PDB file of C-alpha atoms in Angstrom:
ATOM      1  CA  UNK A   1      59.426 224.393 109.741  1.00 62.00           C
ATOM      2  CA  UNK A   2      56.612 222.153 108.408  1.00 60.00           C
ATOM      3  CA  UNK A   3      56.634 221.148 104.736  1.00 58.00           C
ATOM      4  CA  UNK A   4      54.125 219.353 102.552  1.00 56.00           C
ATOM      5  CA  UNK A   5      54.905 215.727 101.685  1.00 56.00           C
ATOM      6  CA  UNK A   6      56.257 215.183  98.197  1.00 59.00           C
ATOM      7  CA  UNK A   7      55.981 212.115  95.997  1.00 56.00           C
ATOM      8  CA  UNK A   8      59.598 211.288  96.888  1.00 59.00           C
ATOM      9  CA  UNK A   9      58.549 210.744 100.525  1.00 58.00           C
ATOM     10  CA  UNK A  10      56.611 207.582  99.648  1.00 57.00           C
ATOM     11  CA  UNK A  11      57.688 204.160  98.423  1.00 54.00           C
ATOM     12  CA  UNK A  12      55.396 202.977  95.632  1.00 52.00           C
ATOM     13  CA  UNK A  13      57.607 200.061  94.559  1.00 53.00           C
ATOM     14  CA  UNK A  14      55.775 197.340  96.461  1.00 50.00           C
ATOM     15  CA  UNK A  15      52.109 198.164  95.808  1.00 47.00           C
ATOM     16  CA  UNK A  16      49.750 195.231  96.417  1.00 52.00           C
ATOM     17  CA  UNK A  17      46.448 197.134  96.187  1.00 51.00           C
ATOM     18  CA  UNK A  18      45.830 196.405  99.872  1.00 50.00           C
ATOM     19  CA  UNK A  19      45.218 192.690  99.348  1.00 60.00           C
ATOM     20  CA  UNK A  20      45.189 191.037 102.756  1.00 77.00           C
ATOM     21  CA  UNK A  21      46.599 187.554 103.308  1.00 88.00           C
ATOM     22  CA  UNK A  22      43.629 186.772 105.548  1.00 91.00           C
ATOM     23  CA  UNK A  23      40.419 188.432 106.724  1.00 93.00           C
ATOM     24  CA  UNK A  24      38.536 188.247 110.010  1.00 94.00           C
ATOM     25  CA  UNK A  25      35.161 186.662 110.563  1.00 94.00           C
ATOM     26  CA  UNK A  26      33.156 185.354 113.500  1.00 94.00           C
ATOM     27  CA  UNK A  27      33.951 181.667 114.140  1.00 94.00           C
ATOM     28  CA  UNK A  28      30.224 180.810 114.185  1.00 92.00           C
ATOM     29  CA  UNK A  29      29.921 181.974 110.542  1.00 94.00           C
ATOM     30  CA  UNK A  30      32.364 179.410 109.124  1.00 95.00           C
ATOM     31  CA  UNK A  31      30.706 176.405 107.457  1.00 95.00           C
ATOM     32  CA  UNK A  32      31.789 173.038 106.060  1.00 96.00           C
ATOM     33  CA  UNK A  33      33.412 173.597 102.656  1.00 95.00           C
ATOM     34  CA  UNK A  34      34.528 177.083 103.691  1.00 95.00           C
ATOM     35  CA  UNK A  35      38.095 178.130 104.412  1.00 96.00           C
ATOM     36  CA  UNK A  36      39.886 179.208 107.590  1.00 96.00           C
ATOM     37  CA  UNK A  37      43.441 179.445 108.861  1.00 95.00           C
ATOM     38  CA  UNK A  38      44.691 176.963 111.424  1.00 95.00           C
ATOM     39  CA  UNK A  39      48.206 177.230 112.838  1.00 93.00           C
ATOM     40  CA  UNK A  40      48.753 179.956 110.213  1.00 92.00           C
ATOM     41  CA  UNK A  41      47.999 177.567 107.312  1.00 95.00           C
ATOM     42  CA  UNK A  42      45.126 177.942 104.795  1.00 96.00           C
ATOM     43  CA  UNK A  43      42.666 175.084 105.350  1.00 96.00           C
ATOM     44  CA  UNK A  44      39.368 173.844 103.928  1.00 96.00           C
ATOM     45  CA  UNK A  45      36.835 173.051 106.666  1.00 97.00           C
ATOM     46  CA  UNK A  46      35.720 169.400 106.550  1.00 97.00           C
ATOM     47  CA  UNK A  47      33.629 169.269 109.765  1.00 97.00           C
ATOM     48  CA  UNK A  48      32.089 171.735 112.217  1.00 96.00           C
ATOM     49  CA  UNK A  49      30.257 170.920 115.429  1.00 95.00           C
ATOM     50  CA  UNK A  50      28.892 173.510 117.828  1.00 91.00           C
ATOM     51  CA  UNK A  51      28.528 172.843 121.547  1.00 88.00           C
ATOM     52  CA  UNK A  52      25.824 174.437 123.650  1.00 85.00           C
ATOM     53  CA  UNK A  53      26.469 177.489 125.781  1.00 80.00           C
ATOM     54  CA  UNK A  54      28.259 176.408 128.956  1.00 70.00           C
ATOM     55  CA  UNK A  55      28.339 178.016 132.389  1.00 73.00           C
ATOM     56  CA  UNK A  56      30.883 180.548 131.113  1.00 71.00           C
ATOM     57  CA  UNK A  57      28.486 181.725 128.424  1.00 78.00           C
ATOM     58  CA  UNK A  58      30.108 180.827 125.097  1.00 81.00           C
ATOM     59  CA  UNK A  59      28.976 178.254 122.556  1.00 90.00           C
ATOM     60  CA  UNK A  60      32.094 176.655 121.116  1.00 92.00           C
ATOM     61  CA  UNK A  61      32.758 175.609 117.530  1.00 93.00           C
ATOM     62  CA  UNK A  62      34.871 172.509 117.011  1.00 95.00           C
ATOM     63  CA  UNK A  63      36.552 172.679 113.578  1.00 97.00           C
ATOM     64  CA  UNK A  64      38.270 169.957 111.580  1.00 97.00           C
ATOM     65  CA  UNK A  65      40.049 171.234 108.480  1.00 97.00           C
ATOM     66  CA  UNK A  66      42.511 170.010 105.854  1.00 97.00           C
ATOM     67  CA  UNK A  67      45.501 172.115 104.727  1.00 96.00           C
ATOM     68  CA  UNK A  68      44.899 173.042 101.055  1.00 95.00           C
ATOM     69  CA  UNK A  69      48.599 172.727 100.189  1.00 94.00           C
ATOM     70  CA  UNK A  70      49.797 169.588 102.006  1.00 94.00           C
ATOM     71  CA  UNK A  71      46.637 167.687 103.031  1.00 94.00           C
ATOM     72  CA  UNK A  72      47.497 167.779 106.739  1.00 96.00           C
ATOM     73  CA  UNK A  73      44.513 167.577 109.105  1.00 97.00           C
ATOM     74  CA  UNK A  74      44.058 170.206 111.817  1.00 97.00           C
ATOM     75  CA  UNK A  75      41.547 170.552 114.651  1.00 96.00           C
ATOM     76  CA  UNK A  76      40.669 173.631 116.683  1.00 95.00           C
ATOM     77  CA  UNK A  77      38.021 174.793 119.143  1.00 94.00           C
ATOM     78  CA  UNK A  78      37.024 178.468 119.035  1.00 93.00           C
ATOM     79  CA  UNK A  79      34.169 180.217 120.913  1.00 91.00           C
ATOM     80  CA  UNK A  80      31.520 180.980 118.272  1.00 90.00           C
ATOM     81  CA  UNK A  81      31.569 184.733 118.905  1.00 91.00           C
ATOM     82  CA  UNK A  82      35.365 185.023 118.733  1.00 93.00           C
ATOM     83  CA  UNK A  83      37.391 185.989 115.679  1.00 94.00           C
ATOM     84  CA  UNK A  84      38.567 183.382 113.212  1.00 94.00           C
ATOM     85  CA  UNK A  85      40.676 184.122 110.163  1.00 94.00           C
ATOM     86  CA  UNK A  86      39.748 183.277 106.583  1.00 95.00           C
ATOM     87  CA  UNK A  87      42.628 183.103 104.074  1.00 95.00           C
ATOM     88  CA  UNK A  88      42.415 185.095 100.845  1.00 93.00           C
ATOM     89  CA  UNK A  89      42.641 182.419  98.168  1.00 93.00           C
ATOM     90  CA  UNK A  90      43.293 183.247  94.511  1.00 93.00           C
ATOM     91  CA  UNK A  91      43.028 180.656  91.723  1.00 94.00           C
ATOM     92  CA  UNK A  92      44.485 181.333  88.306  1.00 95.00           C
ATOM     93  CA  UNK A  93      44.818 179.216  85.171  1.00 95.00           C
ATOM     94  CA  UNK A  94      48.175 179.024  83.389  1.00 95.00           C
ATOM     95  CA  UNK A  95      49.415 177.210  80.307  1.00 95.00           C
ATOM     96  CA  UNK A  96      52.537 175.142  80.944  1.00 95.00           C
ATOM     97  CA  UNK A  97      55.200 176.165  78.415  1.00 95.00           C
ATOM     98  CA  UNK A  98      58.271 174.364  79.841  1.00 94.00           C
ATOM     99  CA  UNK A  99      59.670 172.444  82.811  1.00 94.00           C
ATOM    100  CA  UNK A 100      63.248 173.254  83.799  1.00 93.00           C
ATOM    101  CA  UNK A 101      65.835 170.762  85.090  1.00 91.00           C
ATOM    102  CA  UNK A 102      65.482 172.020  88.690  1.00 92.00           C
ATOM    103  CA  UNK A 103      61.702 171.436  88.757  1.00 91.00           C
ATOM    104  CA  UNK A 104      60.668 175.050  88.128  1.00 94.00           C
ATOM    105  CA  UNK A 105      57.772 175.557  85.730  1.00 95.00           C
ATOM    106  CA  UNK A 106      57.474 178.121  82.937  1.00 96.00           C
ATOM    107  CA  UNK A 107      53.854 179.278  83.020  1.00 95.00           C
ATOM    108  CA  UNK A 108      51.914 181.701  80.824  1.00 95.00           C
ATOM    109  CA  UNK A 109      48.502 183.258  81.564  1.00 93.00           C
ATOM    110  CA  UNK A 110      45.833 184.354  79.046  1.00 92.00           C
ATOM    111  CA  UNK A 111      47.351 187.864  78.770  1.00 93.00           C
ATOM    112  CA  UNK A 112      50.766 186.461  77.865  1.00 92.00           C
ATOM    113  CA  UNK A 113      52.392 187.198  81.246  1.00 93.00           C
ATOM    114  CA  UNK A 114      54.911 184.563  82.300  1.00 94.00           C
ATOM    115  CA  UNK A 115      55.950 183.159  85.670  1.00 93.00           C
ATOM    116  CA  UNK A 116      58.990 181.043  86.386  1.00 94.00           C
ATOM    117  CA  UNK A 117      58.944 181.039  90.199  1.00 94.00           C
ATOM    118  CA  UNK A 118      56.627 178.050  90.740  1.00 94.00           C
ATOM    119  CA  UNK A 119      57.898 174.494  91.229  1.00 94.00           C
ATOM    120  CA  UNK A 120      56.301 171.144  90.494  1.00 94.00           C
ATOM    121  CA  UNK A 121      53.865 170.452  93.364  1.00 93.00           C
ATOM    122  CA  UNK A 122      55.177 168.264  96.221  1.00 91.00           C
ATOM    123  CA  UNK A 123      51.606 167.274  97.191  1.00 90.00           C
ATOM    124  CA  UNK A 124      49.678 165.108  96.444  1.00 89.00           C
ATOM    125  CA  UNK A 125      52.376 162.472  96.060  1.00 90.00           C
ATOM    126  CA  UNK A 126      53.345 161.747  92.422  1.00 93.00           C
ATOM    127  CA  UNK A 127      51.243 164.703  91.116  1.00 93.00           C
ATOM    128  CA  UNK A 128      54.402 166.552  90.063  1.00 93.00           C
ATOM    129  CA  UNK A 129      55.583 163.431  88.224  1.00 94.00           C
ATOM    130  CA  UNK A 130      52.166 163.136  86.474  1.00 95.00           C
ATOM    131  CA  UNK A 131      52.474 166.719  85.207  1.00 94.00           C
ATOM    132  CA  UNK A 132      56.032 166.056  83.986  1.00 94.00           C
ATOM    133  CA  UNK A 133      55.056 162.813  82.220  1.00 94.00           C
ATOM    134  CA  UNK A 134      52.016 164.385  80.512  1.00 94.00           C
ATOM    135  CA  UNK A 135      54.071 167.404  79.387  1.00 93.00           C
ATOM    136  CA  UNK A 136      56.944 165.280  78.030  1.00 92.00           C
ATOM    137  CA  UNK A 137      54.454 163.188  76.027  1.00 93.00           C
ATOM    138  CA  UNK A 138      53.593 166.371  74.118  1.00 91.00           C
ATOM    139  CA  UNK A 139      50.248 167.252  75.736  1.00 91.00           C
ATOM    140  CA  UNK A 140      49.222 170.917  76.072  1.00 93.00           C
ATOM    141  CA  UNK A 141      48.483 171.370  79.781  1.00 94.00           C
ATOM    142  CA  UNK A 142      46.476 173.962  81.652  1.00 95.00           C
ATOM    143  CA  UNK A 143      47.486 174.182  85.319  1.00 95.00           C
ATOM    144  CA  UNK A 144      45.555 175.754  88.185  1.00 95.00           C
ATOM    145  CA  UNK A 145      47.768 177.804  90.510  1.00 94.00           C
ATOM    146  CA  UNK A 146      46.353 178.476  93.971  1.00 94.00           C
ATOM    147  CA  UNK A 147      47.851 181.363  95.946  1.00 94.00           C
ATOM    148  CA  UNK A 148      47.129 181.820  99.636  1.00 94.00           C
ATOM    149  CA  UNK A 149      49.041 183.399 102.522  1.00 92.00           C
ATOM    150  CA  UNK A 150      52.201 183.988 100.492  1.00 91.00           C
ATOM    151  CA  UNK A 151      52.359 180.426  99.156  1.00 93.00           C
ATOM    152  CA  UNK A 152      51.773 179.401  95.522  1.00 94.00           C
ATOM    153  CA  UNK A 153      51.163 175.820  94.451  1.00 95.00           C
ATOM    154  CA  UNK A 154      49.798 173.980  91.432  1.00 94.00           C
ATOM    155  CA  UNK A 155      46.667 172.090  92.536  1.00 93.00           C
ATOM    156  CA  UNK A 156      45.052 170.899  89.283  1.00 93.00           C
ATOM    157  CA  UNK A 157      45.952 169.923  85.750  1.00 94.00           C
ATOM    158  CA  UNK A 158      43.822 169.504  82.654  1.00 94.00           C
ATOM    159  CA  UNK A 159      44.575 168.862  79.025  1.00 91.00           C
ATOM    160  CA  UNK A 160      43.950 171.822  76.717  1.00 83.00           C
ATOM    161  CA  UNK A 161      42.035 171.310  73.473  1.00 73.00           C
ATOM    162  CA  UNK A 162      44.335 172.060  70.566  1.00 62.00           C
TER     163      UNK A 162
END
């Protein structure tokens, strides 16, 4: 007996609108200032050099890139026609409403949605302390939250005009 699928047969709880953590591109298309994943980390490309075609027929791209979350430097060599992965990076501005004792931030976006699952940033060094000091001195702060490959981190801070 074959039956039609009903709505109960599907799980709609975890819908993410098909947003991929990373997309594919040809390695030869990645430029300085662009993004790529290295060792499964989202990185910003700081240098690219391309070698000539060798006797095995592939020009190779030599990439140097910096991890966008911890500043670590990575290097990789990929044949220019092979697949490289580009992370999907989302930036969003939030207003800082509170800092909890355990280092978690209370953030609010323009629509009034709140988030309390983001901590003070561990990188760059002392940046988390700068945010805390500015907030405790009574400044209204706007923080930039960067999300990539399942990781969220505050990467910028600016003072909001009252």
